[in-house]
Short mmCIF file of C-alpha atoms in Angstrom, two decimals:
data_model
loop_
_atom_site.label_atom_id
_atom_site.label_comp_id
_atom_site.label_asym_id
_atom_site.label_seq_id
_atom_site.Cartn_x
_atom_site.Cartn_y
_atom_site.Cartn_z
CA UNK A 1 39.45 35.08 -15.85
CA UNK A 2 35.73 35.04 -15.61
CA UNK A 3 33.63 32.41 -14.11
CA UNK A 4 29.97 31.61 -15.10
CA UNK A 5 27.63 29.55 -12.97
CA UNK A 6 24.74 28.13 -14.66
CA UNK A 7 21.56 28.79 -12.67
CA UNK A 8 19.58 25.76 -11.41
CA UNK A 9 16.28 25.05 -13.30
CA UNK A 10 13.09 25.96 -11.57
CA UNK A 11 11.30 23.06 -9.82
CA UNK A 12 8.08 22.89 -11.73
CA UNK A 13 4.72 21.23 -11.43
CA UNK A 14 4.09 18.80 -14.28
CA UNK A 15 0.69 17.09 -13.71
CA UNK A 16 -1.75 15.50 -11.42
CA UNK A 17 -4.06 12.44 -11.04
CA UNK A 18 -6.45 10.66 -8.67
CA UNK A 19 -6.67 7.11 -7.68
CA UNK A 20 -10.10 5.92 -6.13
CA UNK A 21 -12.68 3.01 -6.31
CA UNK A 22 -13.66 3.85 -9.86
CA UNK A 23 -10.60 5.38 -11.62
CA UNK A 24 -6.98 4.33 -12.09
CA UNK A 25 -4.24 6.86 -12.00
CA UNK A 26 -3.51 8.58 -15.40
CA UNK A 27 -0.46 10.76 -14.29
CA UNK A 28 2.17 10.53 -17.01
CA UNK A 29 5.38 11.46 -15.12
CA UNK A 30 8.95 10.85 -16.39
CA UNK A 31 12.01 9.19 -15.00
CA UNK A 32 13.42 11.55 -12.36
CA UNK A 33 10.32 13.25 -11.43
CA UNK A 34 8.89 13.40 -7.98
CA UNK A 35 5.33 12.10 -7.25
CA UNK A 36 3.80 13.64 -4.00
CA UNK A 37 0.77 11.77 -2.88
CA UNK A 38 -1.94 12.67 -0.36
CA UNK A 39 -3.77 9.59 0.67
CA UNK A 40 -7.24 10.13 2.47
CA UNK A 41 -9.30 7.57 4.43
CA UNK A 42 -12.94 8.00 4.67
CA UNK A 43 -15.01 7.28 7.69
CA UNK A 44 -12.27 5.94 9.75
CA UNK A 45 -9.24 7.30 11.69
CA UNK A 46 -6.92 4.62 10.36
CA UNK A 47 -3.96 5.65 8.33
CA UNK A 48 -3.77 4.68 4.59
CA UNK A 49 -0.95 1.98 3.92
CA UNK A 50 1.94 2.90 1.59
CA UNK A 51 2.40 0.56 -1.48
CA UNK A 52 5.29 -1.88 -1.03
CA UNK A 53 8.30 -2.06 -3.40
CA UNK A 54 8.11 1.24 -5.31
CA UNK A 55 10.26 3.47 -3.12
CA UNK A 56 7.51 5.47 -1.33
CA UNK A 57 8.56 7.50 1.57
CA UNK A 58 6.23 9.06 4.29
CA UNK A 59 6.96 12.50 4.90
CA UNK A 60 5.61 12.25 8.42
CA UNK A 61 3.73 9.58 10.44
CA UNK A 62 0.33 10.93 9.14
CA UNK A 63 -2.71 12.49 10.89
CA UNK A 64 -5.72 10.51 12.24
CA UNK A 65 -8.86 12.19 13.79
CA UNK A 66 -12.22 13.55 13.09
CA UNK A 67 -13.37 10.47 11.01
CA UNK A 68 -10.37 10.72 8.48
CA UNK A 69 -6.89 9.53 8.41
CA UNK A 70 -4.43 11.27 5.92
CA UNK A 71 -0.90 10.60 4.94
CA UNK A 72 1.70 12.45 2.82
CA UNK A 73 4.28 10.44 0.93
CA UNK A 74 6.64 10.79 -2.03
CA UNK A 75 8.61 8.62 -4.49
CA UNK A 76 11.11 9.13 -7.35
CA UNK A 77 9.72 7.90 -10.81
CA UNK A 78 12.16 5.41 -12.22
CA UNK A 79 10.64 4.57 -15.69
CA UNK A 80 8.51 6.93 -17.92
CA UNK A 81 4.71 6.61 -17.18
CA UNK A 82 5.09 3.85 -14.57
CA UNK A 83 2.30 3.00 -12.02
CA UNK A 84 2.19 4.20 -8.46
CA UNK A 85 1.15 0.94 -6.78
CA UNK A 86 -1.87 -0.19 -4.65
CA UNK A 87 -2.64 1.60 -1.48
CA UNK A 88 -4.30 -0.04 1.56
CA UNK A 89 -7.27 1.12 3.52
CA UNK A 90 -10.82 2.41 3.22
CA UNK A 91 -9.69 5.20 0.69
CA UNK A 92 -11.62 8.24 -0.24
CA UNK A 93 -8.77 8.71 -2.66
CA UNK A 94 -5.02 9.25 -3.33
CA UNK A 95 -4.23 12.57 -4.79
CA UNK A 96 -0.89 12.63 -6.92
CA UNK A 97 0.88 15.87 -7.99
CA UNK A 98 4.17 15.43 -10.11
CA UNK A 99 7.13 17.79 -9.99
CA UNK A 100 10.26 17.99 -12.23
CA UNK A 101 13.88 19.38 -11.46
CA UNK A 102 13.70 18.14 -7.85
CA UNK A 103 16.77 18.18 -5.55
CA UNK A 104 17.00 14.49 -5.07
CA UNK A 105 19.71 14.87 -2.38
CA UNK A 106 17.08 16.51 -0.09
CA UNK A 107 13.69 16.55 -2.02
CA UNK A 108 11.32 17.53 0.82
CA UNK A 109 11.73 20.69 2.81
CA UNK A 110 9.43 21.99 5.25
CA UNK A 111 6.03 20.22 5.99
CA UNK A 112 3.08 20.74 8.13
CA UNK A 113 -0.06 18.68 8.54
CA UNK A 114 -3.10 18.87 11.09
CA UNK A 115 -6.60 18.08 11.74
CA UNK A 116 -9.26 20.58 12.42
CA UNK A 117 -12.10 19.70 14.81
CA UNK A 118 -15.47 21.31 14.35
CA UNK A 119 -14.48 24.63 12.74
CA UNK A 120 -15.64 26.49 9.66
CA UNK A 121 -12.15 28.03 9.20
CA UNK A 122 -9.47 25.62 8.16
CA UNK A 123 -5.94 27.34 8.64
CA UNK A 124 -3.39 26.05 6.25
CA UNK A 125 -0.20 26.09 8.29
CA UNK A 126 2.84 28.49 7.84
CA UNK A 127 6.15 27.03 6.57
CA UNK A 128 9.80 28.19 7.24
CA UNK A 129 11.02 27.37 3.81
CA UNK A 130 14.44 25.93 3.34
CA UNK A 131 15.24 27.17 -0.25
CA UNK A 132 14.12 29.71 -2.72
CA UNK A 133 13.98 27.18 -5.64
CA UNK A 134 10.97 25.49 -4.26
CA UNK A 135 7.13 25.01 -4.90
CA UNK A 136 4.52 24.08 -2.19
CA UNK A 137 1.97 21.42 -2.49
CA UNK A 138 -1.23 21.67 -0.31
CA UNK A 139 -4.34 19.68 0.37
CA UNK A 140 -7.43 20.20 2.40
CA UNK A 141 -10.73 18.33 3.12
CA UNK A 142 -13.81 18.97 4.87
CA UNK A 143 -16.50 16.43 6.33
CA UNK A 144 -19.63 18.62 5.48
CA UNK A 145 -20.26 21.74 3.35
CA UNK A 146 -19.50 22.21 -0.25
CA UNK A 147 -15.83 21.89 -0.04
CA UNK A 148 -12.60 23.54 1.42
CA UNK A 149 -11.27 26.71 -0.07
CA UNK A 150 -7.73 27.06 -1.52
CA UNK A 151 -5.16 29.50 -0.57
CA UNK A 152 -4.84 32.83 -2.64
CA UNK A 153 -1.37 31.99 -3.69
CA UNK A 154 -2.32 28.54 -5.12
CA UNK A 155 -3.56 27.05 -8.23
CA UNK A 156 -6.15 24.26 -7.99
CA UNK A 157 -4.78 20.85 -9.12
CA UNK A 158 -7.75 18.44 -8.29
CA UNK A 159 -11.03 18.48 -6.44
CA UNK A 160 -13.49 15.89 -5.52
CA UNK A 161 -16.64 17.37 -4.05
CA UNK A 162 -19.33 14.86 -4.82
CA UNK A 163 -19.50 13.32 -1.40
CA UNK A 164 -17.74 13.61 2.01
CA UNK A 165 -15.16 14.14 2.83
CA UNK A 166 -14.75 16.88 0.11
CA UNK A 167 -11.19 17.43 -1.00
CA UNK A 168 -9.23 20.08 -2.94
CA UNK A 169 -5.53 19.79 -3.79
CA UNK A 170 -3.48 22.61 -5.06
CA UNK A 171 0.23 23.76 -5.56
CA UNK A 172 1.84 27.14 -5.34
CA UNK A 173 1.18 29.41 -8.33
CA UNK A 174 4.77 30.80 -8.11
CA UNK A 175 7.70 28.46 -8.89
CA UNK A 176 10.19 30.13 -6.63
CA UNK A 177 8.36 30.62 -3.46
CA UNK A 178 9.86 32.99 -1.07
CA UNK A 179 7.61 32.84 1.97
CA UNK A 180 4.63 30.83 3.19
CA UNK A 181 2.46 32.33 5.89
CA UNK A 182 -0.56 30.61 7.45
CA UNK A 183 -3.76 31.37 5.72
CA UNK A 184 -7.32 30.67 6.45
CA UNK A 185 -8.84 28.58 3.45
CA UNK A 186 -12.10 28.09 5.16
CA UNK A 187 -15.13 25.87 4.02
CA UNK A 188 -16.84 27.34 0.90
CA UNK A 189 -20.40 26.93 2.32
CA UNK A 190 -19.23 28.56 5.64
CA UNK A 191 -20.64 25.77 7.72
CA UNK A 192 -18.71 24.10 10.58
CA UNK A 193 -17.04 20.96 9.54
CA UNK A 194 -14.09 18.73 10.70
CA UNK A 195 -11.30 18.86 8.32
CA UNK A 196 -7.54 18.00 7.66
CA UNK A 197 -4.92 19.80 5.67
CA UNK A 198 -1.19 19.74 4.74
CA UNK A 199 1.48 21.90 3.20
CA UNK A 200 4.75 20.39 1.86
CA UNK A 201 7.71 22.17 0.38
CA UNK A 202 9.34 20.45 -2.88
CA UNK A 203 12.88 21.49 -3.14
CA UNK A 204 14.38 22.31 -6.51
CA UNK A 205 17.70 21.43 -7.91
CA UNK A 206 20.73 23.49 -6.63
CA UNK A 207 22.60 23.12 -9.75
#
């Protein structure tokens, strides 16, 4: 007798959007998708406040310092195309990325976030990945210069470079990431700048 095991579908990136003072989110996600948000405060070290009543879960406590406060959180979409709620704080923006085929028993794997002091070379942290069926979402900001770089193994999802802090959000180009070493992403102008960054593993379905 032969047994055949169906391979789990790849976790995949399906869209992005930005919420700020002049724009409302346009991300069209479907029920069962995971929304990962990176919320950024501007000109303060306070942390953004998660919207109530929509199932948002903070990945960690957030990072405050160097004139910015950042927080990574996620939620499960219940209804196709639903809104993401209203974040509190002096927001520079909330940067959303949507992923499909997520393991909802344990959706978030390894995670790292940090501030850089006055340093031209932002180093995106290494992760010890927990599964091979995963993608990694990243974000970086700088307080001066033209903007943070992105990792060589990532694809840009969204950038906002018109004023400080300047932000770029990306995700791993490969859908089954095998390893995630630390990598210098720097500042595209090469000037010294305070900054912040995160890297978050999105775990794909097991079956």
